[in-house]
Coordinates of C-alpha atoms and ligand atoms in Angstrom, one line a residue:
M1 CA -32.3 -6.9 10.7
N2 CA -30.7 -3.5 11.5
V3 CA -27.1 -3.2 10.5
L4 CA -24.5 -0.5 11.3
L5 CA -21.7 -0.2 8.8
I6 CA -18.9 1.4 10.9
Y7 CA -15.7 3.0 9.8
P8 CA -13.4 3.9 12.7
E9 CA -11.7 7.2 13.1
F10 CA -8.3 8.0 11.5
P11 CA -5.7 9.7 13.6
D12 CA -4.4 13.0 12.4
T13 CA -2.1 11.7 9.6
F14 CA -0.5 12.8 6.4
W15 CA -3.3 11.5 4.2
S16 CA -6.1 12.5 6.6
F17 CA -5.8 16.0 5.1
K18 CA -7.7 17.0 8.3
H19 CA -6.2 20.5 8.6
A20 CA -6.7 21.2 4.8
L21 CA -10.3 19.9 4.8
K22 CA -11.3 22.6 7.3
F23 CA -10.8 25.2 4.6
I24 CA -13.5 23.6 2.4
R25 CA -15.7 22.6 5.3
K26 CA -15.4 18.9 4.6
K27 CA -15.1 16.3 7.3
A28 CA -13.2 13.5 5.6
S29 CA -11.4 12.9 2.3
S30 CA -13.5 10.1 1.0
P31 CA -16.2 7.6 2.1
P32 CA -15.3 4.0 3.0
L33 CA -15.6 2.3 -0.3
G34 CA -15.2 -1.2 1.2
L35 CA -18.3 -0.8 3.4
L36 CA -20.4 0.8 0.7
T37 CA -19.5 -2.1 -1.5
I38 CA -20.5 -4.8 1.0
A39 CA -23.7 -2.8 1.7
T40 CA -24.9 -3.8 -1.7
M41 CA -24.0 -7.5 -1.1
L42 CA -26.1 -7.7 2.1
P43 CA -29.8 -8.8 1.8
P44 CA -31.8 -5.9 0.3
E45 CA -34.4 -6.2 3.0
W46 CA -31.9 -5.4 5.8
E47 CA -31.9 -1.8 7.1
K48 CA -28.5 -0.2 6.9
R49 CA -26.9 2.9 8.4
L50 CA -23.4 4.1 7.7
V51 CA -21.4 5.5 10.6
D52 CA -18.2 6.9 9.3
A53 CA -16.6 8.0 12.6
N54 CA -14.6 10.6 10.7
V55 CA -17.8 12.3 9.8
R56 CA -20.1 11.8 12.8
K57 CA -20.0 10.1 16.1
L58 CA -21.4 6.6 16.8
T59 CA -24.4 7.4 19.0
L60 CA -26.4 5.5 21.7
D61 CA -29.3 5.7 19.4
D62 CA -27.3 3.9 16.7
L63 CA -26.4 1.2 19.2
A64 CA -29.9 0.8 20.5
W65 CA -31.2 0.4 16.9
A66 CA -28.7 -2.1 15.7
D67 CA -28.6 -5.9 15.7
Y68 CA -25.3 -6.2 14.0
A69 CA -22.2 -3.9 13.4
F70 CA -20.1 -4.5 10.3
I71 CA -16.7 -2.9 10.9
C72 CA -13.9 -2.2 8.3
A73 CA -10.5 -0.7 9.2
M74 CA -6.9 -0.2 8.2
T75 CA -4.1 -0.8 10.7
V76 CA -3.9 2.9 11.4
Q77 CA -7.5 2.8 12.7
R78 CA -6.7 0.1 15.3
P79 CA -7.2 2.2 18.4
S80 CA -10.6 3.6 17.2
A81 CA -11.7 0.1 16.0
R82 CA -11.0 -1.4 19.4
E83 CA -13.0 1.3 21.1
I84 CA -15.9 0.8 18.8
I85 CA -15.9 -2.9 19.2
D86 CA -16.0 -2.5 23.0
R87 CA -19.0 -0.1 22.7
C88 CA -20.9 -2.5 20.4
K89 CA -20.3 -5.4 22.8
A90 CA -21.4 -3.4 25.8
A91 CA -24.6 -2.5 23.9
G92 CA -25.2 -6.2 23.0
V93 CA -24.6 -5.6 19.2
R94 CA -23.0 -8.5 17.5
V95 CA -19.8 -7.5 15.6
V96 CA -18.7 -8.7 12.2
A97 CA -15.2 -7.5 11.2
G98 CA -13.5 -7.4 7.7
G99 CA -11.0 -5.3 5.7
P100 CA -7.2 -4.9 5.8
L101 CA -6.7 -4.6 9.6
F102 CA -8.6 -7.7 10.5
T103 CA -7.3 -9.7 7.5
I104 CA -3.7 -9.1 8.4
E105 CA -4.2 -9.4 12.2
P106 CA -6.9 -12.0 12.4
E107 CA -8.5 -13.1 15.7
Q108 CA -6.7 -10.5 17.8
F109 CA -9.7 -8.4 18.8
A110 CA -11.7 -9.5 21.8
G111 CA -15.4 -8.9 21.1
V112 CA -15.5 -9.7 17.4
D113 CA -18.1 -12.4 16.8
H114 CA -17.3 -13.1 13.2
Y115 CA -14.2 -12.3 11.1
V116 CA -15.2 -12.2 7.5
L117 CA -11.8 -11.7 5.9
N118 CA -10.2 -11.2 2.5
E119 CA -12.4 -10.1 -0.3
A120 CA -16.1 -10.0 0.7
E121 CA -17.1 -11.2 -2.8
L122 CA -15.8 -14.6 -1.8
T123 CA -16.3 -14.8 2.0
L124 CA -19.5 -12.8 2.7
P125 CA -21.9 -15.0 0.9
L126 CA -20.7 -18.0 2.9
F127 CA -21.2 -16.1 6.2
L128 CA -24.7 -14.9 5.2
Q129 CA -25.7 -18.4 4.2
D130 CA -24.5 -19.9 7.5
M131 CA -26.0 -17.0 9.4
A132 CA -29.4 -17.6 7.8
Q133 CA -29.2 -21.2 9.0
G134 CA -28.1 -20.2 12.5
C135 CA -24.6 -21.8 12.3
A136 CA -22.3 -18.9 11.5
R137 CA -18.6 -19.7 12.2
G138 CA -16.0 -17.4 13.9
V139 CA -13.7 -17.0 10.9
Y140 CA -14.3 -16.9 7.1
T141 CA -11.2 -16.7 5.0
T142 CA -10.0 -17.8 1.6
P143 CA -6.7 -18.1 -0.3
D144 CA -8.4 -17.2 -3.6
F145 CA -8.9 -13.8 -5.2
A146 CA -12.3 -12.6 -6.4
D147 CA -13.5 -12.0 -9.9
I148 CA -14.4 -8.4 -9.6
E149 CA -16.5 -8.3 -12.7
T150 CA -19.2 -9.6 -10.3
T151 CA -18.7 -6.8 -7.8
P152 CA -21.8 -4.7 -7.4
V153 CA -22.1 -0.9 -7.6
P154 CA -21.3 0.6 -4.1
D155 CA -24.3 2.0 -2.3
W156 CA -23.3 5.7 -2.1
S157 CA -26.8 6.7 -1.0
L158 CA -25.8 5.6 2.5
A159 CA -23.1 8.3 2.7
D160 CA -23.6 12.0 3.2
L161 CA -21.6 12.9 0.1
G162 CA -21.5 16.6 1.1
S163 CA -19.2 15.7 4.0
Y164 CA -16.4 14.4 1.7
A165 CA -13.8 16.1 -0.5
T166 CA -13.6 13.4 -3.1
M167 CA -15.4 10.1 -4.1
S168 CA -13.7 6.9 -5.0
V169 CA -14.2 4.1 -7.5
Q170 CA -12.1 1.0 -8.1
F171 CA -11.3 -0.4 -11.5
S172 CA -8.7 -3.0 -10.6
R173 CA -7.2 -4.9 -7.6
G174 CA -3.7 -6.3 -7.3
C175 CA -0.3 -5.2 -8.7
P176 CA 2.1 -7.1 -11.0
Y177 CA 5.1 -6.0 -9.0
N178 CA 6.7 -7.6 -6.0
C179 CA 8.0 -4.8 -3.7
E180 CA 9.2 -6.5 -0.5
F181 CA 7.4 -4.1 1.9
C182 CA 4.1 -3.9 0.2
N183 CA 0.8 -5.1 1.7
V184 CA -1.1 -4.9 -1.5
T185 CA 0.2 -8.1 -3.1
A186 CA -0.1 -9.9 0.2
L187 CA -3.8 -8.9 0.4
L188 CA -4.8 -8.8 -3.3
G189 CA -2.3 -10.7 -5.3
H190 CA -0.1 -10.0 -8.4
R191 CA -2.5 -10.5 -11.2
P192 CA -4.3 -7.3 -11.7
R193 CA -8.0 -8.1 -11.9
T194 CA -10.3 -5.5 -13.4
K195 CA -13.9 -4.6 -13.6
S196 CA -15.4 -4.0 -17.0
A197 CA -15.6 -0.4 -18.3
R198 CA -19.4 -0.8 -18.1
Q199 CA -19.2 -1.4 -14.4
I200 CA -17.1 1.8 -13.9
I201 CA -19.5 3.8 -16.0
A202 CA -22.4 2.6 -14.0
E203 CA -20.6 3.6 -10.8
L204 CA -19.8 7.1 -12.2
D205 CA -23.4 7.4 -13.4
G206 CA -24.5 6.5 -9.9
L207 CA -22.4 9.3 -8.4
Y208 CA -23.5 11.8 -11.1
D209 CA -27.1 11.0 -10.4
L210 CA -26.6 11.6 -6.7
G211 CA -25.4 15.1 -7.7
W212 CA -21.7 14.6 -7.2
R213 CA -19.5 17.0 -9.2
G214 CA -15.9 17.0 -8.2
S215 CA -12.9 14.8 -7.9
V216 CA -13.0 11.0 -8.1
F217 CA -10.1 8.9 -6.9
F218 CA -9.5 5.6 -8.7
V219 CA -8.3 3.6 -5.7
D220 CA -6.5 1.0 -7.8
D221 CA -3.2 -0.4 -6.5
N222 CA -1.7 0.3 -9.9
L223 CA -4.1 1.5 -12.5
I224 CA -1.7 0.6 -15.3
G225 CA -1.3 -3.0 -14.1
N226 CA -3.4 -4.2 -17.0
K227 CA -2.6 -1.7 -19.7
K228 CA -4.4 -3.5 -22.4
R229 CA -7.8 -3.2 -20.7
L230 CA -7.1 0.3 -19.5
K231 CA -6.2 1.6 -23.0
N232 CA -8.7 -0.4 -25.0
E233 CA -11.7 -0.3 -22.7
L234 CA -11.7 2.0 -19.7
L235 CA -10.0 5.1 -21.0
P236 CA -12.1 5.3 -24.3
A237 CA -15.2 4.8 -22.2
L238 CA -14.2 7.5 -19.8
I239 CA -13.4 9.9 -22.6
E240 CA -16.9 9.3 -24.0
W241 CA -18.6 9.6 -20.6
R242 CA -17.0 13.0 -19.9
Q243 CA -18.5 14.6 -23.0
G244 CA -20.9 17.3 -21.9
K245 CA -20.1 16.9 -18.2
T246 CA -18.1 19.4 -16.2
G247 CA -16.6 19.4 -12.8
F248 CA -15.1 15.9 -12.8
S249 CA -11.4 15.2 -12.4
F250 CA -9.8 11.8 -11.7
S251 CA -6.7 10.8 -9.7
T252 CA -5.1 7.4 -9.2
E253 CA -2.0 5.3 -8.3
V254 CA 0.4 4.1 -11.0
S255 CA 3.9 2.7 -11.3
I256 CA 6.8 4.9 -12.7
N257 CA 6.9 3.1 -16.0
I258 CA 3.8 5.2 -17.0
A259 CA 6.5 7.6 -18.1
D260 CA 7.5 5.3 -21.0
D261 CA 4.1 5.4 -22.6
E262 CA 3.3 8.9 -24.0
Q263 CA 0.1 7.7 -25.7
L264 CA -1.1 6.2 -22.4
M265 CA -0.4 9.5 -20.5
Q266 CA -2.2 11.5 -23.2
M267 CA -5.2 9.2 -23.1
M268 CA -5.4 9.5 -19.3
V269 CA -5.3 13.3 -19.5
A270 CA -8.0 13.2 -22.1
A271 CA -10.1 11.0 -19.9
G272 CA -9.8 13.6 -17.1
F273 CA -6.9 12.3 -14.9
D274 CA -4.9 15.1 -13.4
T275 CA -3.0 13.5 -10.6
V276 CA -1.1 10.2 -10.1
F277 CA 0.5 8.8 -6.9
I278 CA 3.7 6.9 -7.5
G279 CA 5.8 4.8 -5.1
I280 CA 9.2 6.2 -5.9
E281 CA 10.6 5.1 -2.5
T282 CA 14.2 6.2 -2.8
P283 CA 16.8 7.5 -5.3
E284 CA 19.3 4.9 -3.8
E285 CA 19.8 2.1 -6.4
D286 CA 21.0 -0.3 -3.7
S287 CA 18.0 0.2 -1.6
L288 CA 15.6 -0.2 -4.6
A289 CA 17.3 -3.5 -5.4
E290 CA 17.1 -4.5 -1.7
C291 CA 13.3 -4.1 -1.6
N292 CA 12.9 -5.6 -5.0
K293 CA 11.5 -2.4 -6.6
K294 CA 12.7 -3.6 -10.0
Q295 CA 10.5 -1.3 -11.9
N296 CA 12.3 1.8 -10.5
L297 CA 15.8 0.5 -11.1
N298 CA 18.2 1.8 -13.8
R299 CA 16.0 4.8 -14.7
N300 CA 16.4 8.5 -14.5
L301 CA 13.6 8.9 -12.0
I302 CA 13.7 12.7 -12.0
A303 CA 13.4 12.8 -15.8
D304 CA 10.5 10.3 -15.6
V305 CA 8.7 12.5 -13.1
K306 CA 9.2 15.6 -15.3
R307 CA 7.9 13.8 -18.3
I308 CA 4.8 12.8 -16.5
Q309 CA 4.3 16.4 -15.2
R310 CA 4.8 17.8 -18.7
A311 CA 2.1 15.3 -20.0
G312 CA -0.4 17.0 -17.7
L313 CA -0.3 14.8 -14.6
Q314 CA 0.7 16.0 -11.2
V315 CA 2.9 13.5 -9.5
Q316 CA 2.5 12.7 -5.8
G317 CA 5.3 10.5 -4.4
G318 CA 5.7 7.9 -1.7
F319 CA 9.2 7.7 -0.3
I320 CA 10.8 5.5 2.4
V321 CA 13.9 5.8 4.6
G322 CA 15.3 3.0 6.7
F323 CA 16.4 0.4 4.2
D324 CA 19.4 -1.6 5.1
N325 CA 21.4 0.0 2.3
D326 CA 20.5 3.6 3.3
S327 CA 23.4 5.6 4.7
L328 CA 23.7 9.0 6.3
G329 CA 24.0 10.5 2.9
T330 CA 20.6 9.1 1.9
F331 CA 18.7 11.9 3.7
Q332 CA 20.3 14.7 1.7
R333 CA 20.0 12.8 -1.6
L334 CA 16.3 12.2 -0.9
V335 CA 15.7 15.9 -0.1
D336 CA 17.6 16.9 -3.3
F337 CA 15.5 14.4 -5.3
I338 CA 12.2 15.7 -4.0
Q339 CA 13.1 19.3 -4.4
N340 CA 14.5 18.9 -7.9
S341 CA 11.6 16.8 -9.1
G342 CA 9.0 19.2 -7.9
I343 CA 6.9 16.6 -6.1
V344 CA 4.9 18.8 -3.9
T345 CA 3.0 16.1 -2.0
A346 CA 5.9 13.9 -0.9
M347 CA 5.0 11.3 1.7
V348 CA 8.2 10.2 3.3
G349 CA 7.8 7.4 5.8
L350 CA 10.0 5.2 8.0
L351 CA 10.2 1.7 6.7
Q352 CA 7.6 -0.5 8.5
A353 CA 7.0 -4.3 8.0
P354 CA 3.3 -5.2 7.7
P355 CA 2.5 -8.8 8.6
G356 CA 2.1 -10.9 5.5
T357 CA 4.8 -9.2 3.5
K358 CA 8.1 -10.7 2.4
L359 CA 9.9 -8.0 4.5
Y360 CA 8.1 -9.1 7.6
A361 CA 9.1 -12.8 7.0
R362 CA 12.7 -11.8 6.3
L363 CA 13.0 -9.6 9.4
L364 CA 11.2 -12.1 11.6
E365 CA 13.7 -14.7 10.7
A366 CA 16.6 -12.3 11.3
G367 CA 15.1 -11.4 14.8
R368 CA 14.7 -7.8 13.7
L369 CA 11.1 -7.2 14.4
L370 CA 9.9 -5.1 17.3
E371 CA 6.4 -4.5 18.6
R372 CA 3.3 -4.2 16.4
M373 CA 3.4 -1.5 13.8
S374 CA 1.3 1.6 14.1
G375 CA 0.3 1.5 10.5
D376 CA 1.0 5.2 10.1
N377 CA 4.4 5.4 8.5
V378 CA 4.8 9.1 9.0
D379 CA 4.5 9.1 12.7
G380 CA 8.2 8.5 13.2
T381 CA 7.8 5.0 14.6
T382 CA 8.7 1.6 13.1
N383 CA 8.3 -2.1 14.0
I384 CA 11.7 -3.0 12.6
I385 CA 15.3 -2.9 14.0
P386 CA 17.0 -1.0 11.2
A387 CA 20.5 -1.5 10.0
M388 CA 21.2 2.1 10.8
N389 CA 21.1 3.1 14.5
L390 CA 17.4 3.7 15.3
D391 CA 18.1 7.1 16.9
V392 CA 20.2 8.2 14.0
L393 CA 17.5 7.1 11.6
R394 CA 14.7 8.9 13.5
T395 CA 16.7 12.1 13.9
G396 CA 17.6 12.1 10.2
Y397 CA 14.0 11.4 9.3
R398 CA 12.6 14.2 11.5
S399 CA 15.0 16.8 10.2
L400 CA 14.3 15.7 6.6
M401 CA 10.5 16.2 7.2
Q402 CA 11.0 19.5 9.0
Y403 CA 13.1 20.8 6.1
L404 CA 10.8 19.5 3.3
Y405 CA 7.8 21.1 4.8
S406 CA 9.3 24.3 6.1
P407 CA 7.6 27.2 4.2
E408 CA 10.5 28.4 2.1
V409 CA 11.4 24.9 0.8
Y410 CA 7.8 23.8 0.3
Y411 CA 6.7 26.9 -1.6
Q412 CA 9.9 26.7 -3.7
R413 CA 8.9 23.1 -4.6
V414 CA 5.4 24.3 -5.7
R415 CA 7.0 26.8 -8.1
T416 CA 9.4 24.1 -9.5
F417 CA 6.3 22.0 -10.2
L418 CA 4.2 24.7 -11.7
R419 CA 7.0 25.6 -14.1
E420 CA 7.1 22.1 -15.4
Y421 CA 3.4 21.2 -15.3
R422 CA 1.4 21.4 -18.5
M423 CA -2.0 22.0 -17.0
P424 CA -4.8 20.2 -18.7
K425 CA -7.8 22.3 -19.8
L426 CA -10.6 21.1 -17.5
K427 CA -13.9 22.9 -17.3
A428 CA -15.1 23.3 -13.7
P429 CA -18.1 25.4 -12.5
L430 CA -17.2 27.9 -9.9
D431 CA -17.8 26.3 -6.5
F432 CA -18.8 28.7 -3.7
E433 CA -17.0 26.5 -1.1
Y434 CA -13.7 27.0 -3.0
V435 CA -14.2 30.7 -3.1
L436 CA -14.6 30.7 0.7
A437 CA -11.6 28.4 1.1
F438 CA -9.6 31.0 -0.9
L439 CA -10.7 33.8 1.4
R440 CA -9.9 31.6 4.4
S441 CA -6.4 31.0 3.0
I442 CA -5.8 34.7 2.7
F443 CA -6.7 35.1 6.4
R444 CA -5.1 32.0 7.9
L445 CA -2.0 31.7 5.7
G446 CA -1.5 35.2 4.2
I447 CA -2.3 37.3 7.3
I448 CA -1.9 35.3 10.5
G449 CA 0.3 32.4 9.2
T450 CA 4.0 32.2 9.7
E451 CA 4.3 31.3 6.0
R452 CA 2.7 34.7 5.0
A453 CA 5.8 36.0 3.1
Q454 CA 5.9 32.7 1.0
Y455 CA 2.2 32.7 0.5
W456 CA 2.1 36.2 -1.1
K457 CA 5.2 35.4 -3.1
L458 CA 3.5 32.4 -4.6
F459 CA 0.2 34.3 -4.9
F460 CA 1.7 37.0 -7.2
W461 CA 4.2 34.7 -8.9
T462 CA 1.3 32.4 -10.1
L463 CA -1.0 35.3 -10.9
F464 CA 1.6 36.8 -13.3
R465 CA 3.4 33.7 -14.5
K466 CA 0.8 30.9 -14.5
P467 CA -2.6 32.5 -14.0
R468 CA -4.5 29.3 -15.0
A469 CA -2.7 27.4 -12.2
F470 CA -3.8 30.0 -9.6
P471 CA -6.5 27.8 -7.9
L472 CA -4.0 24.9 -7.8
A473 CA -1.3 27.1 -6.2
I474 CA -3.8 28.1 -3.5
T475 CA -4.7 24.4 -3.0
F476 CA -1.0 23.6 -2.5
A477 CA -0.7 26.5 0.0
I478 CA -3.5 24.9 2.0
Y479 CA -2.0 21.4 1.7
G480 CA 1.3 22.8 2.9
Y481 CA -0.5 24.1 6.0
H482 CA -1.8 20.6 6.7
F483 CA 1.6 18.9 6.1
R484 CA 3.3 21.4 8.4
R485 CA 0.7 20.7 11.2
I486 CA 1.3 17.0 10.8
C487 CA 5.0 17.4 11.1
E488 CA 4.5 19.5 14.2
L489 CA 2.0 17.1 15.8
R490 CA 3.0 13.6 14.6
V491 CA 6.5 13.5 13.3
L492 CA 8.4 15.9 15.5
Ligands
LIG501 C1 -8.3 4.4 -0.9 C2 -7.2 4.1 0.0 C3 -6.8 5.0 0.9 C4 -7.6 6.3 1.1 C5 -8.7 6.0 2.2 C6 -10.0 6.6 1.9 C7 -11.0 6.0 2.8 N1 -12.0 6.8 3.2 O1 -10.9 4.9 3.3 C8 -6.5 7.2 1.6 C9 -5.7 7.9 0.5 C10 -6.9 8.3 2.6 C11 -5.6 6.2 2.3 C12 -4.7 6.5 3.3 C13 -3.9 5.6 3.9 N2 -3.8 4.3 3.5 CO1 -4.8 3.4 2.2 N3 -5.5 2.5 0.7 C14 -6.5 2.9 -0.1 C15 -6.6 1.8 -1.1 C16 -5.7 2.2 -2.3 C17 -8.0 1.4 -1.6 C18 -9.0 1.1 -0.4 C19 -10.3 0.9 -1.1 O2 -11.2 1.7 -1.1 N4 -10.5 -0.3 -1.6 C20 -11.7 -0.7 -2.4 C21 -12.6 -1.5 -1.5 C22 -13.7 -2.1 -2.3 O3 -11.8 -2.6 -1.0 P1 -11.6 -2.9 0.6 O4 -11.8 -1.6 1.4 O5 -10.4 -3.7 0.8 O6 -12.9 -3.8 0.9 C23 -13.0 -5.1 0.4 C24 -12.5 -6.1 1.4 O7 -11.5 -5.7 2.2 C25 -13.7 -6.5 2.2 N5 -14.1 -5.6 3.3 C26 -13.8 -4.4 3.6 N6 -14.3 -4.0 4.7 C27 -15.1 -5.0 5.2 C28 -15.9 -5.0 6.3 C29 -16.6 -6.2 6.6 C30 -17.5 -6.3 7.8 C31 -16.5 -7.3 5.6 C32 -17.3 -8.5 5.9 C33 -15.7 -7.2 4.5 C34 -15.0 -6.0 4.3 O8 -14.8 -6.4 1.2 C35 -14.5 -5.4 0.3 C36 -14.8 -5.9 -1.1 O9 -14.0 -7.0 -1.4 C37 -6.0 0.5 -0.4 C38 -5.4 -0.5 -1.2 C39 -6.5 -1.5 -1.6 N7 -6.4 -2.0 -2.8 O10 -7.3 -1.9 -0.8 C40 -5.0 1.2 0.5 C41 -4.7 0.6 1.9 C42 -6.0 0.2 2.5 N8 -4.1 1.8 2.6 C43 -3.1 1.5 3.4 C44 -2.4 2.4 4.1 C45 -1.2 1.8 4.9 C46 -2.7 3.7 4.2 C47 -2.0 4.8 5.1 C48 -1.7 4.4 6.4 C49 -0.8 5.2 4.3 C50 0.1 6.1 5.0 N9 1.3 5.7 5.1 O11 -0.3 7.2 5.5 C51 -3.0 5.9 5.0 C52 -3.8 6.0 6.3 C53 -5.2 6.6 6.2 C54 -5.3 7.9 6.8 N10 -6.3 8.7 6.5 O12 -4.5 8.3 7.6 C55 -2.9 0.0 3.4 C56 -3.5 -0.7 4.6 C57 -2.7 -1.8 5.1 C58 -3.2 -2.1 6.5 N11 -2.8 -3.2 7.0 O13 -4.0 -1.4 7.1 C59 -3.6 -0.5 2.0 C60 -4.1 -1.9 2.0 C61 -2.5 -0.2 0.9 C62 -1.2 -1.0 1.1 N12 -0.2 -0.5 0.6 O14 -1.1 -1.9 1.8 N13 -5.8 5.0 1.8

């Protein structure tokens, strides 16, 4: 049996980092962990090929070789997924679909032979069993959540690691909170389920043995969802694993209450974490209450962010505009918040309602849903009828993004962050690719770029004031270029 594992192409989005990746000659940010995980669950005698369309094209040779195509996608990959399904059908390749897009929009794709939905740990064995007996059904689904202590180590050997900027591992699934707009709890539940520290160490060893030295993203919905296991098992194991190894840094997603636990932050930094993504959403208390983001209410969010930065963790933030309680003043308050907190990578999106969420159910009942959502919440579109006039919301959103990513404002935010940040001492070997990226940044941003004045200002400011943070400052300059391109191409 010859099987293609196909990951459709992402459009040019905020998180695609496409325009930044060119500087380090990488093709995509990270490999598709879902497909690499199910690869290990398929019969070992099957031949497998990974086609990540973000890295290489699906060829006629692939299609002629394959009996089956296993496709995974997020909503934002819908157009590319459709095209790939059509090509597989035309070539007589049977299609099996799984992952978030197909789980939340089941049975809406002509050409899919089998939907194997929810977590593959539960549904894939049933499909494989039926398939072996020649009676595979059209849809496999389950209301249960998997015990991920049984999840096997992903098969990274299928991926060309050199094409990616970062690798990913997953310690837990699910999040204890109940934010109205969030897909995660709809897909993966409230009770954070974890792997054992031993599993994670085996995954990291696997990457290490394949020669990976670089950043690793813990793709948990909320790494601190089960603090006990994190503090008592995973972090001590990571601290030990890192001994004598250089070049590894970790990033992840957490909730804002990490700021309340100094010991946890110190342990994370000691374990090699240097960046956390946090859903801050909005500084407006009424809007936080509206979307049930209780963990962010009644706090001094800016002080929280600064505390996390001072502990040695860079904070990336997710923000949303378009809540019913937002007003015209919200845009300015959000800009002020982001500037003052020094959150350089601030993803601001228009509120969208993914199917399966409480927000979707509420707006459906109120007759406030429009067409299907694009899945990219920074493309200036939404599938909801907002309380604020839609044109006013879009105009406010566009000017907010334009302002936040204009060179002067963006570079000023970088300096605000670097002033606060206590940079952890991480040993990393000099990577030739990064030296080249630095030289490219001088040419593209410092010589021909419209941001050149800001680039050189940051260049010398960091060199004299924060010399250890110099590589990070250049990385931010490159990110800024990507974000500005996205604003030009997608948002504006
Ligand atoms: C890592 C990650 C990313 C990475 C993607 C890296 C990559 N190469 O894929 C980055 C940071 C780039 C990213 C970006 C975005 N992401 Co994201 N991301 C995640 C995250 C945190 C983990 C995904 C992961 O690797 N999981 C681990 C693997 C093991 O799980 P899995 O992929 O779900 O696979 C399991 C099952 O789904 C199933 N399965 C998966 N595929 C297949 C295929 C077959 C054939 C079968 C049988 C089974 C199967 O089996 C696996 C084992 O159980 C998830 C949240 C989550 N917990 O899943 C969000 C998530 C997937 N992202 C989401 C979103 C919305 C986005 C963005 C659109 C955000 C934005 N506003 O810009 C962007 C778009 C991407 C882009 N490039 O433009 C949503 C998707 C919702 C949806 N309906 O599509 C999720 C679910 C988070 C959420 N809040 O809801 N993301």
